[in-house]
Tab-separated table of C-alpha atoms and ligand atoms in Angstrom:
chain	number	residue	atom	x	y	z
A	223	MET	CA	241.857	40.479	-88.143
A	224	LYS	CA	239.018	42.930	-87.638
A	225	LYS	CA	239.801	45.904	-85.387
A	226	TYR	CA	238.089	45.994	-81.996
A	227	PRO	CA	237.761	49.224	-79.970
A	228	VAL	CA	237.427	48.905	-76.171
A	229	ALA	CA	234.062	50.672	-76.036
A	230	LYS	CA	231.501	52.119	-78.402
A	231	PRO	CA	228.200	53.919	-77.713
A	232	TYR	CA	224.969	52.356	-78.973
A	233	ILE	CA	223.097	55.104	-80.831
A	234	THR	CA	219.829	54.376	-82.658
A	235	ALA	CA	217.459	56.295	-84.953
A	236	GLU	CA	215.301	57.154	-81.893
A	237	ASP	CA	218.278	58.752	-80.178
A	238	LYS	CA	218.944	60.884	-83.237
A	239	ALA	CA	215.282	61.843	-83.631
A	240	GLY	CA	215.084	62.941	-79.978
A	241	VAL	CA	218.132	65.179	-80.236
A	242	LEU	CA	216.927	66.625	-83.532
A	243	ALA	CA	213.504	67.424	-82.060
A	244	VAL	CA	215.225	69.528	-79.394
A	245	LEU	CA	217.271	71.336	-82.045
A	246	ASN	CA	214.046	72.138	-83.866
A	247	SER	CA	212.369	73.431	-80.695
A	248	ASP	CA	214.482	76.551	-80.082
A	249	GLN	CA	214.856	75.626	-76.402
A	250	LEU	CA	218.340	74.232	-76.007
A	251	SER	CA	218.813	74.581	-72.258
A	252	LEU	CA	216.599	74.697	-69.147
A	253	GLY	CA	213.611	73.458	-71.131
A	254	PRO	CA	211.197	70.597	-70.490
A	255	VAL	CA	213.483	67.746	-71.556
A	256	TYR	CA	215.947	67.657	-68.649
A	257	LYS	CA	212.955	67.615	-66.281
A	258	LYS	CA	211.495	64.696	-68.183
A	259	PHE	CA	214.841	62.875	-68.068
A	260	GLU	CA	215.064	63.426	-64.294
A	261	LYS	CA	211.540	62.193	-63.686
A	262	LYS	CA	212.039	59.025	-65.718
A	263	PHE	CA	215.448	58.415	-64.171
A	264	ALA	CA	214.170	58.771	-60.593
A	265	LYS	CA	211.406	56.304	-61.373
A	266	LYS	CA	213.789	53.830	-62.969
A	267	ILE	CA	216.196	53.825	-59.999
A	268	GLY	CA	213.377	54.046	-57.452
A	269	VAL	CA	214.211	57.322	-55.697
A	270	LYS	CA	212.277	60.507	-54.950
A	271	TYR	CA	214.624	62.979	-56.607
A	272	ALA	CA	216.994	63.040	-59.561
A	273	CYS	CA	219.073	66.061	-60.537
A	274	ALA	CA	220.677	66.129	-64.000
A	275	VAL	CA	224.171	67.621	-64.189
A	276	SER	CA	226.872	68.183	-66.788
A	277	SER	CA	229.046	65.216	-65.730
A	278	GLY	CA	229.454	62.532	-63.114
A	279	THR	CA	232.339	64.505	-61.651
A	280	ALA	CA	230.133	67.597	-61.284
A	281	GLY	CA	227.516	65.417	-59.572
A	282	LEU	CA	230.037	64.116	-57.024
A	283	HIS	CA	231.234	67.648	-56.324
A	284	LEU	CA	227.693	68.892	-55.671
A	285	VAL	CA	226.749	65.937	-53.472
A	286	LEU	CA	229.825	66.455	-51.295
A	287	LEU	CA	228.896	70.150	-50.947
A	288	ALA	CA	225.271	69.310	-50.200
A	289	CYS	CA	226.384	66.847	-47.520
A	290	GLY	CA	228.361	69.640	-45.902
A	291	ILE	CA	231.806	68.110	-46.464
A	292	LYS	CA	234.413	70.857	-46.166
A	293	ALA	CA	238.036	71.752	-45.516
A	294	GLY	CA	239.496	69.788	-42.630
A	295	ASP	CA	237.099	66.854	-43.048
A	296	GLU	CA	238.149	63.361	-44.049
A	297	VAL	CA	236.279	61.094	-46.443
A	298	ILE	CA	236.992	57.386	-46.633
A	299	THR	CA	237.194	55.989	-50.155
A	300	THR	CA	239.023	53.606	-52.463
A	301	PRO	CA	242.310	54.175	-54.303
A	302	PHE	CA	241.136	51.788	-57.040
A	303	SER	CA	238.795	54.028	-59.019
A	304	PHE	CA	238.619	56.581	-61.778
A	305	VAL	CA	240.438	59.658	-60.468
A	306	ALA	CA	237.243	61.763	-60.325
A	307	SER	CA	235.912	60.033	-57.193
A	308	ALA	CA	238.884	61.105	-55.054
A	309	ASN	CA	239.343	64.448	-56.857
A	310	SER	CA	235.805	65.491	-55.961
A	311	ILE	CA	236.798	65.187	-52.276
A	312	LEU	CA	239.732	67.524	-52.965
A	313	TYR	CA	237.398	70.031	-54.680
A	314	VAL	CA	235.657	70.705	-51.336
A	315	GLY	CA	238.985	70.925	-49.505
A	316	ALA	CA	238.565	67.619	-47.660
A	317	LYS	CA	241.056	64.756	-47.508
A	318	PRO	CA	240.477	61.441	-49.266
A	319	VAL	CA	241.522	58.661	-46.888
A	320	PHE	CA	242.047	55.465	-48.844
A	321	VAL	CA	241.392	51.892	-47.784
A	322	ASP	CA	242.568	48.910	-49.799
A	323	ILE	CA	240.237	46.765	-51.896
A	324	ASP	CA	238.788	43.279	-51.955
A	325	PRO	CA	241.003	41.128	-54.225
A	326	LEU	CA	238.039	39.585	-56.070
A	327	THR	CA	235.476	42.365	-56.591
A	328	TYR	CA	238.046	45.221	-56.508
A	329	ASN	CA	235.628	47.285	-54.392
A	330	MET	CA	236.607	48.847	-51.050
A	331	ASP	CA	237.220	46.178	-48.384
A	332	PRO	CA	234.780	46.993	-45.559
A	333	LEU	CA	236.997	45.180	-43.029
A	334	LYS	CA	239.656	47.834	-43.533
A	335	ILE	CA	237.452	50.890	-42.978
A	336	GLU	CA	237.236	51.153	-39.177
A	337	ALA	CA	241.000	51.423	-38.699
A	338	LYS	CA	240.951	54.599	-40.829
A	339	ILE	CA	238.200	56.445	-38.975
A	340	THR	CA	239.276	59.530	-37.008
A	341	LYS	CA	237.477	62.447	-35.358
A	342	LYS	CA	237.664	64.227	-38.716
A	343	THR	CA	235.924	61.484	-40.712
A	344	LYS	CA	232.587	62.715	-42.054
A	345	ALA	CA	231.632	60.353	-44.850
A	346	ILE	CA	232.335	57.180	-46.768
A	347	LEU	CA	232.446	57.605	-50.537
A	348	ALA	CA	231.773	54.099	-51.843
A	349	VAL	CA	232.652	53.533	-55.491
A	350	HIS	CA	230.879	50.677	-57.272
A	351	ILE	CA	233.657	49.687	-59.581
A	352	PHE	CA	233.351	48.165	-63.087
A	353	GLY	CA	229.595	47.473	-62.797
A	354	GLN	CA	228.993	45.849	-59.422
A	355	PRO	CA	228.119	47.389	-56.063
A	356	SER	CA	230.336	47.583	-53.006
A	357	GLU	CA	229.405	45.437	-50.003
A	358	MET	CA	226.856	47.855	-48.587
A	359	ASP	CA	225.604	46.108	-45.402
A	360	PRO	CA	228.913	46.295	-43.528
A	361	ILE	CA	229.535	49.802	-44.912
A	362	ARG	CA	226.135	50.901	-43.625
A	363	ARG	CA	226.787	49.310	-40.223
A	364	ILE	CA	230.045	51.229	-39.868
A	365	ALA	CA	228.463	54.474	-41.063
A	366	LYS	CA	225.705	54.118	-38.481
A	367	LYS	CA	228.098	53.292	-35.660
A	368	TYR	CA	230.284	56.344	-36.323
A	369	LYS	CA	227.513	58.652	-37.630
A	370	LEU	CA	229.054	59.004	-41.081
A	371	GLN	CA	227.273	59.900	-44.282
A	372	ILE	CA	227.373	57.518	-47.235
A	373	ILE	CA	227.844	58.866	-50.744
A	374	GLU	CA	227.803	56.438	-53.648
A	375	ASP	CA	229.818	56.858	-56.809
A	376	ALA	CA	227.624	54.637	-58.984
A	377	CYS	CA	229.031	56.124	-62.206
A	378	GLU	CA	230.158	52.692	-63.441
A	379	SER	CA	227.253	50.641	-62.105
A	380	ILE	CA	223.906	51.871	-63.354
A	381	GLY	CA	221.229	49.207	-62.921
A	382	ALA	CA	223.410	46.940	-60.771
A	383	THR	CA	221.994	45.632	-57.491
A	384	TYR	CA	223.224	44.580	-54.044
A	385	LYS	CA	220.742	42.258	-52.296
A	386	ALA	CA	218.181	43.238	-54.973
A	387	LYS	CA	218.506	46.994	-54.190
A	388	GLN	CA	219.713	49.443	-56.835
A	389	ALA	CA	223.243	50.866	-56.697
A	390	GLY	CA	223.020	54.529	-55.791
A	391	THR	CA	220.181	54.141	-53.260
A	392	PHE	CA	222.031	53.079	-50.101
A	393	GLY	CA	223.220	56.379	-48.671
A	394	GLN	CA	222.488	60.103	-48.607
A	395	ALA	CA	222.918	60.345	-52.389
A	396	GLY	CA	224.274	58.491	-55.412
A	397	VAL	CA	225.820	59.723	-58.642
A	398	PHE	CA	225.671	58.280	-62.163
A	399	ALA	CA	227.622	59.277	-65.276
A	400	PHE	CA	226.864	59.206	-68.987
A	401	TYR	CA	230.205	59.630	-70.744
A	402	PRO	CA	230.125	57.708	-74.078
A	403	ASN	CA	231.862	54.599	-72.688
A	404	LYS	CA	229.285	54.103	-69.914
A	405	GLN	CA	226.332	51.681	-70.107
A	406	MET	CA	224.165	54.585	-71.334
A	407	THR	CA	225.317	57.945	-72.648
A	408	THR	CA	224.301	61.573	-73.039
A	409	GLY	CA	227.656	62.568	-74.587
A	410	GLU	CA	228.752	64.296	-71.401
A	411	GLY	CA	226.411	64.184	-68.435
A	412	GLY	CA	225.567	62.866	-65.024
A	413	MET	CA	222.704	62.382	-62.562
A	414	ILE	CA	222.423	62.773	-58.809
A	415	VAL	CA	219.809	60.619	-57.085
A	416	THR	CA	218.568	61.023	-53.515
A	417	ASN	CA	215.546	60.580	-51.266
A	418	ASP	CA	216.599	63.631	-49.249
A	419	LYS	CA	214.695	66.748	-50.301
A	420	LYS	CA	217.266	69.098	-48.816
A	421	ILE	CA	220.158	67.477	-50.689
A	422	TYR	CA	218.133	67.661	-53.889
A	423	GLU	CA	217.300	71.336	-53.383
A	424	ILE	CA	220.908	72.297	-52.688
A	425	CYS	CA	222.178	70.374	-55.738
A	426	ASP	CA	219.397	71.849	-57.883
A	427	SER	CA	220.470	75.346	-56.882
A	428	LEU	CA	224.241	74.818	-57.042
A	429	ARG	CA	224.169	73.358	-60.555
A	430	ASN	CA	222.577	76.589	-61.730
A	431	GLN	CA	224.834	79.269	-60.218
A	432	GLY	CA	223.386	78.932	-56.730
A	433	ARG	CA	220.097	80.414	-57.849
A	434	ALA	CA	217.403	80.799	-55.169
A	435	ASN	CA	214.370	78.607	-55.694
A	436	ASN	CA	211.957	81.513	-56.212
A	437	ASP	CA	212.001	82.134	-59.955
A	438	GLN	CA	214.075	85.269	-59.409
A	439	TRP	CA	216.653	84.455	-62.062
A	440	LEU	CA	219.327	86.710	-60.614
A	441	ASP	CA	218.875	85.969	-56.920
A	442	HIS	CA	221.907	83.910	-55.964
A	443	LYS	CA	221.715	82.300	-52.563
A	444	TYR	CA	224.944	80.314	-52.677
A	445	LEU	CA	228.232	80.262	-54.552
A	446	GLY	CA	227.081	78.035	-57.383
A	447	TYR	CA	228.420	76.557	-60.586
A	448	ASN	CA	227.324	76.006	-64.124
A	449	TYR	CA	226.846	72.247	-63.983
A	450	ARG	CA	223.595	72.170	-65.999
A	451	LEU	CA	222.769	69.424	-68.486
A	452	ASP	CA	221.581	70.875	-71.808
A	453	GLU	CA	218.420	69.784	-73.598
A	454	MET	CA	220.109	67.869	-76.464
A	455	SER	CA	222.040	65.752	-73.991
A	456	SER	CA	218.892	65.281	-71.917
A	457	ALA	CA	216.968	64.096	-74.983
A	458	LEU	CA	219.664	61.514	-75.607
A	459	GLY	CA	219.324	60.547	-71.952
A	460	VAL	CA	215.575	59.989	-72.298
A	461	SER	CA	215.911	57.707	-75.321
A	462	GLN	CA	218.959	55.877	-73.954
A	463	LEU	CA	217.211	55.272	-70.632
A	464	ALA	CA	214.269	53.736	-72.492
A	465	LYS	CA	216.573	51.003	-73.804
A	466	LEU	CA	218.807	50.681	-70.754
A	467	ASP	CA	217.439	47.241	-69.820
A	468	PHE	CA	218.147	45.983	-73.337
A	469	MET	CA	221.644	47.471	-73.367
A	470	ILE	CA	222.446	45.908	-69.991
A	471	SER	CA	221.145	42.506	-71.079
A	472	GLU	CA	223.330	42.690	-74.210
A	473	ARG	CA	226.377	43.489	-72.056
A	474	ARG	CA	225.516	40.543	-69.792
A	475	LYS	CA	225.313	38.260	-72.812
A	476	ILE	CA	228.781	39.316	-73.974
A	477	ALA	CA	230.224	38.976	-70.456
A	478	ALA	CA	228.772	35.452	-70.237
A	479	TRP	CA	230.418	34.526	-73.569
A	480	TYR	CA	233.758	35.832	-72.363
A	481	GLY	CA	233.315	33.954	-69.090
A	482	ASN	CA	232.716	30.646	-70.853
A	483	ILE	CA	235.560	31.114	-73.304
A	484	LEU	CA	237.927	32.002	-70.441
A	485	LYS	CA	237.076	28.937	-68.325
A	486	PRO	CA	239.716	26.623	-69.813
A	487	LEU	CA	242.296	29.435	-69.490
A	488	SER	CA	241.734	29.996	-65.770
A	489	ASN	CA	245.342	29.074	-64.937
A	490	ILE	CA	246.653	32.041	-66.938
A	491	ILE	CA	243.803	34.601	-66.945
A	492	GLN	CA	241.612	35.582	-63.993
A	493	ALA	CA	238.091	36.353	-65.236
A	494	PRO	CA	235.966	38.915	-63.355
A	495	VAL	CA	234.132	37.691	-60.247
A	496	THR	CA	230.587	38.790	-59.359
A	497	ALA	CA	229.879	38.676	-55.606
A	498	ALA	CA	226.954	36.477	-54.537
A	499	ASN	CA	224.915	39.469	-53.304
A	500	ASN	CA	225.388	41.399	-56.547
A	501	THR	CA	224.114	41.708	-60.067
A	502	HIS	CA	226.637	43.139	-62.527
A	503	THR	CA	226.004	45.571	-65.398
A	504	TRP	CA	229.459	45.350	-67.014
A	505	PHE	CA	230.737	48.871	-67.538
A	506	VAL	CA	234.013	47.172	-68.433
A	507	TYR	CA	235.185	43.570	-68.692
A	508	VAL	CA	238.480	43.464	-66.834
A	509	VAL	CA	240.750	40.421	-66.740
A	510	LYS	CA	243.868	39.894	-64.645
A	511	ILE	CA	246.975	38.238	-66.039
A	512	LYS	CA	248.059	35.654	-63.484
A	513	ASN	CA	251.749	35.396	-64.412
A	514	LYS	CA	253.242	38.430	-62.664
A	515	LYS	CA	256.322	38.273	-64.897
A	516	ILE	CA	254.319	39.176	-67.996
A	517	ASN	CA	254.829	42.807	-69.014
A	518	ARG	CA	251.200	43.899	-69.113
A	519	ASP	CA	251.938	47.153	-70.967
A	520	LEU	CA	253.822	45.283	-73.679
A	521	LEU	CA	250.961	42.777	-73.857
A	522	MET	CA	248.512	45.632	-74.464
A	523	LYS	CA	250.774	47.083	-77.146
A	524	ASN	CA	251.048	43.741	-78.931
A	525	LEU	CA	247.293	43.186	-78.737
A	526	LYS	CA	246.728	46.600	-80.263
A	527	LYS	CA	248.963	45.604	-83.195
A	528	ALA	CA	246.861	42.465	-83.550
A	529	GLY	CA	243.710	44.616	-83.811
A	530	VAL	CA	242.412	44.336	-80.224
A	531	SER	CA	242.300	47.585	-78.272
A	532	THR	CA	242.452	47.165	-74.512
A	533	LYS	CA	242.652	49.677	-71.691
A	534	LEU	CA	244.458	49.910	-68.395
A	535	TYR	CA	241.720	49.663	-65.728
A	536	LEU	CA	242.689	51.232	-63.432
A	537	PRO	CA	245.829	52.943	-62.174
A	538	SER	CA	245.719	53.363	-58.365
A	539	ILE	CA	244.890	56.962	-57.482
A	540	HIS	CA	247.334	57.265	-54.550
A	541	LEU	CA	250.253	56.792	-56.956
A	542	PHE	CA	249.398	59.771	-59.171
A	543	ASP	CA	252.062	62.451	-58.756
A	544	PHE	CA	249.922	65.094	-57.131
A	545	TYR	CA	248.478	62.636	-54.606
A	546	LYS	CA	251.983	61.466	-53.728
A	547	LYS	CA	253.107	65.066	-53.294
A	548	MET	CA	250.044	66.180	-51.359
A	549	PHE	CA	249.704	63.246	-48.991
A	550	GLY	CA	253.030	61.405	-49.096
A	551	TYR	CA	251.521	58.227	-50.510
A	552	LYS	CA	254.010	55.723	-51.910
A	553	LYS	CA	254.211	52.365	-53.616
A	554	GLY	CA	253.238	49.612	-51.221
A	555	ASP	CA	250.622	51.630	-49.311
A	556	PHE	CA	247.690	49.741	-50.846
A	557	PRO	CA	249.203	46.491	-52.114
A	558	ILE	CA	246.022	44.815	-53.351
A	559	ALA	CA	244.935	47.814	-55.426
A	560	GLU	CA	248.463	48.154	-56.799
A	561	ALA	CA	248.670	44.465	-57.728
A	562	VAL	CA	245.379	44.669	-59.629
A	563	SER	CA	246.461	47.918	-61.303
A	564	SER	CA	249.668	46.366	-62.592
A	565	SER	CA	248.209	43.109	-63.901
A	566	SER	CA	244.745	43.898	-65.278
A	567	LEU	CA	243.342	45.119	-68.565
A	568	ALA	CA	239.890	45.833	-69.962
A	569	LEU	CA	238.776	43.890	-73.031
A	570	PRO	CA	236.420	45.260	-75.695
A	571	ILE	CA	232.782	45.250	-74.578
A	572	TYR	CA	230.055	46.990	-76.589
A	573	ILE	CA	226.759	46.138	-78.221
A	574	GLY	CA	227.342	44.393	-81.539
A	575	LEU	CA	230.164	42.095	-80.427
A	576	THR	CA	229.333	38.508	-81.359
A	577	LYS	CA	230.319	35.261	-79.708
A	578	LYS	CA	232.745	34.736	-82.579
A	579	ASP	CA	234.311	38.155	-81.900
A	580	CYS	CA	234.741	37.202	-78.236
A	581	GLU	CA	236.483	33.983	-79.273
A	582	LEU	CA	238.825	35.850	-81.612
A	583	ILE	CA	239.637	38.422	-78.919
A	584	ILE	CA	240.394	35.782	-76.276
A	585	ASN	CA	242.438	33.773	-78.784
A	586	ALA	CA	244.484	36.879	-79.532
A	587	LEU	CA	244.933	37.518	-75.812
A	588	ALA	CA	245.986	33.936	-75.071
A	589	SER	CA	248.422	33.769	-77.989
A	590	GLN	CA	250.032	37.118	-77.071
A	591	ILE	CA	250.458	35.923	-73.481
A	592	ASP	CA	251.991	32.739	-74.831
A	593	LYS	CA	254.464	34.705	-76.958
A	594	LEU	CA	255.544	36.815	-73.986
A	595	ASN	CA	255.975	33.686	-71.864
A	596	LYS	CA	258.339	32.275	-74.464
A	597	VAL	CA	260.469	35.447	-74.561
A	598	LYS	CA	261.351	34.992	-70.863
B	606	PLP	C1	232.934	57.860	-65.261
B	606	PLP	C2	233.204	57.992	-63.814
B	606	PLP	C3	232.967	59.178	-63.116
B	606	PLP	C4	232.430	60.450	-63.744
B	606	PLP	O1	232.922	60.723	-64.950
B	606	PLP	P1	232.513	61.987	-65.848
B	606	PLP	O2	233.419	61.840	-67.006
B	606	PLP	O3	232.794	63.199	-65.037
B	606	PLP	O4	231.078	61.885	-66.195
B	606	PLP	C5	233.186	59.192	-61.756
B	606	PLP	N1	233.630	58.106	-61.098
B	606	PLP	C6	233.859	56.952	-61.729
B	606	PLP	C7	234.306	55.775	-60.926
B	606	PLP	C8	233.682	56.859	-63.110
B	606	PLP	O5	233.959	55.715	-63.740
């Protein structure tokens, strides 16, 4: 059988021409292209300001700083995410306080937030996992009631909507990421979006060594960082953004094929669920194996031998060693997140997969599950 990777970027001749034009221009950083990328991105998402940064993680770090989150503060978030969302809270010296997830969408369960609010709580960091937004109305109600800020980690959900509103536009600021496995890529890169001028200005300064906004190159107002996005990456961003709608519609087509092929297998494999208020942009296509006795890791290994690469999405953050050591978290603290972590895997999803490929991949999955069932 053909070999299937889990993810693959979609790079066209236009992407290459854009990057090459920058290389021929002699201006490889802090030129006109990152500004152009920001302007187009802000327009696309429908916000006033966009601030290009070197990664999604860098963007989260800057937003937390700009929101004034600091040592001693608590930030409510989900344990079922890529580690960067919780790590960014640690970068500013604050404490990530986890709440368990919804068993169908795998996003933070809003019903579990209020019990975790203390006098130290300053913000809710909502992560829109796998390509669909968190349930933002109840999150916004709680934030208003307790005067908390909302920060959105939209790194996996560019273009997705909740009640027809774009992910990343519900709180003080949102962050997107462009690592090569995301829906669009700049190689490495990220983008902060906000309607708050002050947040934008602080992020703009901090990404460039805390430079004052007065053209005095060496006047440093704050302790800043080098989180700039270079011009080659920005050029890739401009051309990728121009085909984002196409790339999302291709991902939706593949997800719909998978969904149809999985229907008759619903007693053994749980397909992803899109909440009624949401549109999904399919960063990953994650299925859950229903038989808890199946050794998921062995299943992934066997699939790999059969030519289908899969990926563990995602381990629960509270069970990483340093989180356990720092905060005393243990197995059983967030049972829904842990159950999803131990039984799910991401299937290949990238532009170029055909319906036939999807059938072959699901056939391989079903037959490997069958084999493992027989071993028992
Ligand atoms: C990809 C991702 C990020 C940011 O990743 P970078 O590699 O730093 O760009 C942050 N949070 C989540 C949930 C992600 O999936």
